[in-house]
Amino acid sequence: MEDHQQPPLSNPTIHRGRSDLDHESLSKLFGKLLNELTLTMSDFDAAMGASPAVPSGPDVLGLAAPHALKKVKKQKVLLMGKSGSGKSSMRSIIFSNYLARDTRRLGPTIDVDLSHVKFLGNLTLNLWDCGGQEAFMNNYLSQQRAHVFSNVGVLIYVFDIESREVERDLATYINIISALVQYSREAKVFVLIHKMDLIQPVTREDVFEKRAVLVKRKTAEAVAIMRKQQQHQQSQSPQSPSNPVLDIDLQLFATSIWDQSLYKAWASIIHDLVPNLSVIETQLASLGMAIDADEILLFERTSFLVVSKWTSREGERNPYGDRFERMSNILKSWKHTCSKYTGTPRNAEQFSEFEYKMGTTFSMFATKFTTNTYILVCMPPGEARFNAAKLNVAAARPWFKFLDGPVTVAHSAMSSHQQQHIPVGTPTSAVNSSNGNGGPSDSGTTVPEYFMANKDTVL
Amino acid sequence: MSTPVEGSGPVNLDAGALRSRLAKYQSPAALKLYRVYEQNRQRLSKDDGAIAVKVPDSTATVPQPRGKPRLLLMGQRSVVFHKLPPSETLFLESTARIQKDSLNSFMEFQVWDFPGQIDIFDNPNFAFDMDAIFGEIGALIWVIDAQDDYLEAVRRLNTTILHLQRSYPHINIEVFIHKVDGLSDDYRLDIQRDITIRIQDELSDQGIENAPVNFHLTSIYNHSIFEAFSKVIQKLIPRLGQLEAMLTNLCRTCRFEKAYLFDVNTKIYIATDSTGPEDMASYEICSDFVDVIIDFTEVYGSWPRSREWRARLEGAPWHQPLEQQVACEWAESGMVLADARRPIMLREVDRFLALVAIMKEGSYEKMPQINMNVDVVVKGLTEFFEITKQKEVTGAGVGTGAVQAAQGGTVGPVGVQGE
């Protein structure tokens, strides 16, 4: 976008970005870039047009959608499937940083293992890991039926591809589905065909396709039967409110704990649950265009699942369609390596920065972004471009502050907003002060990096 | 995890400079053996029977298409030279005939993989030519399955050593006591002691002392197999001391904790600095770092960008070819650990080699200076390998005088004994 409108650099050493002597000219360059970015940001804010009544540029974060940002979204996620199909294993890998081989230690889950997973600042997953032994299953379907199946946001049903009792597994699955439809009509259903690593790679796709068709057919049959019952009930009591036509939102994935397929499935499960997704996406896109990136991925801190992504037109040509889950996998195992080396717990933060420049092909960096996220940016080659992008990404942090927690004090945000005169500052200060740092007066002392960087240009 | 990216799968796509795959050819073993044998014959007659094993022999004037130093692998097929996660090795069939992998690596190694069940010294169906097999090898790697009854394997190893000691006493014999994962530490050492004693007793009974036999405990589930291969290969590198001195010097000037020179394709380190003790943990993190870089390169660096993309990057405000916009034509990378802010850096030396170093805490801010020092060392390394590859003394533009001596190619018998 606009940021390369500045004159070409006369001094080639600047491009190396390594000499201290060039610091001044470099900071000038970056100041310029930041200035451009500032423009882009307010342009973007204006383009969002969420609340045109606010004079100093609409404040997307604090004002436009205060309600959406305010509350922590809770989602009930059921994890079901036959005993030994690998439910607890995949849960520990994704959310508790287990290594795939560590899951051998896990014993069978007894009854329901309930856990609350905080995902980003404003989403909590109530994960119901339901033990799959037959006795438990019957219990869920009978005595605990209402308790288990009401208010479900997502059902994840796991099939073991190696299971010998396919018909019986499917029968249980259908029972679960009908209970789910009875109590949580809106729930999404994800079916994971698991342990695909046990199938020879050449036949994997075929095996999965066959099983997927089977599951889909069974689901459709069950839905058809339930529809009939519904119609039957309605015809018997015509005054009851007519329910919308029953349908199930079903997605299937082939997974294995030994490769990145698990991340693919879980990233899509998470994807629809993340609040303010459209805001994240638009902001990521404008950041990407502002810094001229090829690709940006936003990861959740602990699970390293891809929360959101943006890809440039050139980046779309990348032949690796599975690169997002692959990056999750790579970075997460890198985290394991670091934890082994440093001796710190696996859940702890392990690296703060990672940069890689591959000659004239590409350059990239992954860095800690907000408290709950990491960002990975893939750039075209070029030292100056790379360094500017790094600074700009740091400067863009306040845009994404809302990922860290619910905006609780919307009111103080408004008052601090009036004190600020720098247009870009508005979202920053709004989120900053409302984050519980002590109200509007605080916004002066805790100067976010963005202003620091901006000062250079002002002076 | 041993391979940091589990299940990134067997990769058959070409992934640019970092991952140039090993070229692999398999053809009827007998034919190949015959050809090798013939070539050896010709060379040996001119060479007065002096077998300089490690480097392509510089004194020979005949072209030697088969002049690569060779590792002979007997026993289980190796996972080291194929970037396979351990779980995938389940699908490897056991070695059924002699397989020759030419290792597309910095030094052009050949790995010969021998089927475990063939007794090459006593086979009525096929008389193996000993000169063809052992004439040129630098090391014999013998794999023993520690989780199995190994008495038979040890017996066969003894026979092999005795044969070799008679005709080719220079060959290093490296015994990999493999699959030790799942065994307790004490038990591992017991096994190692037992095997060592069995072999040494047999040898001294036959009147052979100080045979170059070394033992390594290995497993595919951690980095020990790579570490072991590293040690084996280091013994075959001419002028290893020079390399180590260079790295040690770099460590001292830049205050690095540890530096490794990696062969990128195999993740074997061919040299390290001699400042600190051997440290498995540092090796692991550095080797995994190389792996991460390889994976990133594959995903983002292995496909061609469009012409418009390049035109745009070189156009309007920049007016410079991309080559001038970057500081370093090879891969360079750095990362900072969250605890104590210890940085790790990587720099590619050429297509096959990468320098990886763990830095002291808080030194990330000094990257510019460090990069300059690394630049110098990388230049030195490039010259070093230029020289050791050369066949004729050119004497032009050589860095250190000591390195110059390396070009003679008449590297004596492998002097490294024991551990």
Short mmCIF file of C-alpha atoms in Angstrom, two decimals, chain A residues 35-253:
data_model
loop_
_atom_site.label_atom_id
_atom_site.label_comp_id
_atom_site.label_asym_id
_atom_site.label_seq_id
_atom_site.Cartn_x
_atom_site.Cartn_y
_atom_site.Cartn_z
CA ASN A 35 3.10 7.82 9.66
CA GLU A 36 1.77 6.12 6.59
CA LEU A 37 0.41 3.38 8.70
CA THR A 38 -1.34 5.90 10.85
CA LEU A 39 -3.11 7.18 7.82
CA THR A 40 -4.00 3.71 6.80
CA MET A 41 -5.42 3.01 10.17
CA SER A 42 -7.68 6.00 10.29
CA ASP A 43 -8.67 5.31 6.72
CA PHE A 44 -9.53 1.87 7.78
CA ASP A 45 -11.47 3.07 10.76
CA ALA A 46 -13.40 5.42 8.59
CA ALA A 47 -14.01 2.68 6.11
CA MET A 48 -15.44 0.51 8.81
CA GLY A 49 -17.99 3.23 9.28
CA ALA A 50 -19.38 1.54 12.31
CA SER A 51 -20.38 4.70 14.13
CA PRO A 52 -20.07 7.71 11.88
CA ALA A 53 -21.43 10.01 14.56
CA VAL A 54 -18.20 9.97 16.55
CA PRO A 55 -16.13 12.89 15.27
CA SER A 56 -12.55 11.72 15.68
CA GLY A 57 -12.92 8.65 13.59
CA PRO A 58 -15.16 5.82 14.63
CA ASP A 59 -13.83 3.73 17.40
CA VAL A 60 -14.29 0.17 16.35
CA LEU A 61 -13.20 -1.43 19.52
CA GLY A 62 -14.58 0.65 22.27
CA LEU A 63 -17.75 2.00 20.82
CA ALA A 64 -18.99 0.25 17.76
CA ALA A 65 -19.55 -3.08 19.32
CA PRO A 66 -19.31 -2.59 23.06
CA HIS A 67 -21.72 -5.38 23.80
CA ALA A 68 -20.08 -7.93 21.64
CA LEU A 69 -16.72 -7.22 23.18
CA LYS A 70 -17.93 -6.94 26.68
CA LYS A 71 -18.90 -10.37 27.70
CA VAL A 72 -16.92 -13.52 27.87
CA LYS A 73 -18.46 -16.02 25.57
CA LYS A 74 -18.93 -19.48 27.06
CA GLN A 75 -19.31 -22.46 24.84
CA LYS A 76 -20.22 -25.94 25.88
CA VAL A 77 -18.26 -28.45 23.85
CA LEU A 78 -19.08 -32.14 24.07
CA LEU A 79 -16.32 -34.59 23.20
CA MET A 80 -17.82 -38.01 22.63
CA GLY A 81 -17.05 -41.32 21.01
CA LYS A 82 -16.35 -44.89 21.85
CA SER A 83 -13.99 -45.75 24.67
CA GLY A 84 -10.39 -45.77 23.53
CA SER A 85 -11.03 -43.80 20.38
CA GLY A 86 -8.60 -41.08 21.47
CA LYS A 87 -10.74 -38.25 22.82
CA SER A 88 -8.70 -37.49 25.90
CA SER A 89 -5.47 -37.89 23.96
CA MET A 90 -6.35 -35.24 21.42
CA ARG A 91 -7.64 -32.94 24.12
CA SER A 92 -4.36 -33.18 26.03
CA ILE A 93 -2.33 -32.54 22.92
CA ILE A 94 -4.28 -29.51 21.83
CA PHE A 95 -4.93 -27.84 25.15
CA SER A 96 -2.45 -29.26 27.65
CA ASN A 97 0.68 -29.40 25.50
CA TYR A 98 1.15 -33.12 25.70
CA LEU A 99 3.42 -34.80 23.22
CA ALA A 100 1.71 -37.37 21.05
CA ARG A 101 3.64 -40.20 22.65
CA ASP A 102 2.92 -38.94 26.15
CA THR A 103 -0.72 -39.74 25.65
CA ARG A 104 0.07 -43.41 26.11
CA ARG A 105 0.06 -42.72 29.81
CA LEU A 106 -3.56 -41.63 29.83
CA GLY A 107 -6.03 -44.05 31.33
CA PRO A 108 -9.67 -44.32 30.36
CA THR A 109 -11.85 -41.36 31.25
CA ILE A 110 -14.36 -42.07 33.99
CA ASP A 111 -17.74 -40.47 33.50
CA VAL A 112 -17.36 -36.86 32.38
CA ASP A 113 -14.08 -35.01 32.69
CA LEU A 114 -15.05 -31.38 32.76
CA SER A 115 -12.51 -28.71 31.98
CA HIS A 116 -12.66 -25.00 31.35
CA VAL A 117 -10.30 -23.88 28.68
CA LYS A 118 -9.68 -20.20 28.36
CA PHE A 119 -9.20 -19.45 24.73
CA LEU A 120 -8.13 -15.89 24.02
CA GLY A 121 -9.42 -13.41 26.52
CA ASN A 122 -13.05 -13.57 25.73
CA LEU A 123 -13.93 -17.16 25.01
CA THR A 124 -14.15 -19.99 27.48
CA LEU A 125 -14.66 -23.51 26.32
CA ASN A 126 -16.45 -25.79 28.73
CA LEU A 127 -15.02 -28.99 27.50
CA TRP A 128 -17.00 -32.08 28.44
CA ASP A 129 -14.73 -35.01 27.82
CA CYS A 130 -17.24 -37.83 28.09
CA GLY A 131 -15.89 -41.25 28.95
CA GLY A 132 -16.90 -43.61 26.18
CA GLN A 133 -17.51 -46.89 27.94
CA GLU A 134 -20.91 -48.30 27.22
CA ALA A 135 -22.22 -47.91 30.75
CA PHE A 136 -21.41 -44.21 30.71
CA MET A 137 -22.89 -43.75 27.26
CA ASN A 138 -26.17 -45.31 28.34
CA ASN A 139 -26.15 -43.08 31.36
CA TYR A 140 -25.72 -39.94 29.24
CA LEU A 141 -28.57 -41.00 27.03
CA SER A 142 -30.95 -41.84 29.86
CA GLN A 143 -30.58 -40.31 33.33
CA GLN A 144 -28.28 -37.44 32.46
CA ARG A 145 -29.78 -36.76 29.05
CA ALA A 146 -31.01 -33.24 29.73
CA HIS A 147 -27.95 -32.39 31.82
CA VAL A 148 -25.46 -33.46 29.19
CA PHE A 149 -27.17 -32.43 26.00
CA SER A 150 -28.70 -29.06 26.81
CA ASN A 151 -27.02 -25.80 25.77
CA VAL A 152 -24.42 -27.54 23.68
CA GLY A 153 -22.52 -25.30 21.28
CA VAL A 154 -20.48 -27.98 19.59
CA LEU A 155 -20.47 -31.74 19.58
CA ILE A 156 -17.24 -33.43 18.59
CA TYR A 157 -17.78 -37.08 17.86
CA VAL A 158 -14.73 -39.27 17.44
CA PHE A 159 -14.70 -42.51 15.44
CA ASP A 160 -11.84 -44.93 15.67
CA ILE A 161 -11.01 -45.97 12.10
CA GLU A 162 -9.65 -49.26 13.36
CA SER A 163 -12.85 -50.21 15.15
CA ARG A 164 -14.29 -53.55 14.16
CA GLU A 165 -17.85 -52.82 15.19
CA VAL A 166 -18.66 -50.11 12.69
CA GLU A 167 -22.41 -50.72 12.71
CA ARG A 168 -22.60 -50.59 16.46
CA ASP A 169 -20.50 -47.41 16.63
CA LEU A 170 -22.82 -45.79 14.15
CA ALA A 171 -25.88 -46.82 16.16
CA THR A 172 -24.46 -45.16 19.27
CA TYR A 173 -23.60 -42.11 17.20
CA ILE A 174 -27.17 -41.85 15.94
CA ASN A 175 -28.49 -42.08 19.49
CA ILE A 176 -26.21 -39.26 20.54
CA ILE A 177 -27.24 -37.16 17.57
CA SER A 178 -30.92 -37.54 18.31
CA ALA A 179 -30.38 -36.60 21.96
CA LEU A 180 -28.44 -33.57 20.80
CA VAL A 181 -31.12 -32.48 18.39
CA GLN A 182 -33.70 -32.86 21.11
CA TYR A 183 -31.94 -30.50 23.54
CA SER A 184 -29.61 -28.31 21.48
CA ARG A 185 -30.99 -27.90 18.02
CA GLU A 186 -28.45 -25.25 17.00
CA ALA A 187 -25.36 -27.21 17.94
CA LYS A 188 -22.72 -27.83 15.36
CA VAL A 189 -21.46 -31.34 14.85
CA PHE A 190 -17.88 -32.25 14.02
CA VAL A 191 -17.10 -35.86 13.24
CA LEU A 192 -13.46 -36.82 13.48
CA ILE A 193 -12.37 -40.07 11.88
CA HIS A 194 -9.43 -40.69 14.12
CA LYS A 195 -6.23 -42.76 14.18
CA MET A 196 -5.75 -42.35 10.45
CA ASP A 197 -2.03 -42.95 10.94
CA LEU A 198 -2.83 -46.66 11.24
CA ILE A 199 -3.97 -46.71 7.64
CA GLN A 200 -1.37 -46.99 4.92
CA PRO A 201 -0.83 -43.51 3.45
CA VAL A 202 -1.83 -44.51 -0.09
CA THR A 203 -5.27 -45.72 0.93
CA ARG A 204 -5.98 -43.08 3.56
CA GLU A 205 -8.05 -40.84 1.37
CA ASP A 206 -10.20 -43.70 0.09
CA VAL A 207 -10.78 -45.12 3.53
CA PHE A 208 -11.74 -41.74 4.87
CA GLU A 209 -14.06 -40.99 1.97
CA LYS A 210 -15.88 -44.27 2.39
CA ARG A 211 -16.33 -43.74 6.09
CA ALA A 212 -17.38 -40.14 5.58
CA VAL A 213 -20.07 -41.15 3.11
CA LEU A 214 -21.32 -43.75 5.54
CA VAL A 215 -21.52 -41.32 8.45
CA LYS A 216 -23.21 -38.70 6.31
CA ARG A 217 -25.78 -41.16 5.07
CA LYS A 218 -26.57 -42.38 8.57
CA THR A 219 -26.88 -38.83 9.82
CA ALA A 220 -29.19 -37.93 6.95
CA GLU A 221 -31.35 -40.96 7.65
CA ALA A 222 -31.60 -40.06 11.31
CA VAL A 223 -32.47 -36.50 10.48
CA ALA A 224 -35.16 -37.68 8.08
CA ILE A 225 -36.73 -39.81 10.78
CA MET A 226 -36.64 -36.97 13.28
CA ARG A 227 -38.22 -34.63 10.77
CA LYS A 228 -41.04 -37.06 10.27
CA GLN A 229 -41.63 -37.24 14.00
CA GLN A 230 -41.61 -33.48 14.14
CA GLN A 231 -44.18 -33.18 11.40
CA HIS A 232 -46.23 -35.82 13.08
CA GLN A 233 -46.23 -33.90 16.34
CA GLN A 234 -47.12 -30.68 14.58
CA SER A 235 -50.01 -32.21 12.76
CA GLN A 236 -51.34 -33.55 16.03
CA SER A 237 -51.15 -30.22 17.80
CA PRO A 238 -51.35 -27.54 15.13
CA GLN A 239 -51.36 -24.67 17.59
CA SER A 240 -47.81 -25.36 18.82
CA PRO A 241 -45.24 -23.02 17.29
CA SER A 242 -43.88 -24.57 14.15
CA ASN A 243 -40.20 -25.38 14.44
CA PRO A 244 -37.84 -24.51 11.63
CA VAL A 245 -36.94 -27.38 9.40
CA LEU A 246 -34.50 -29.57 11.16
CA ASP A 247 -31.00 -29.80 9.79
CA ILE A 248 -27.61 -30.67 11.12
CA ASP A 249 -24.49 -28.70 10.46
CA LEU A 250 -22.06 -31.57 10.02
CA GLN A 251 -18.36 -31.45 9.20
CA LEU A 252 -16.00 -34.41 8.89
CA PHE A 253 -12.25 -34.58 9.33
#
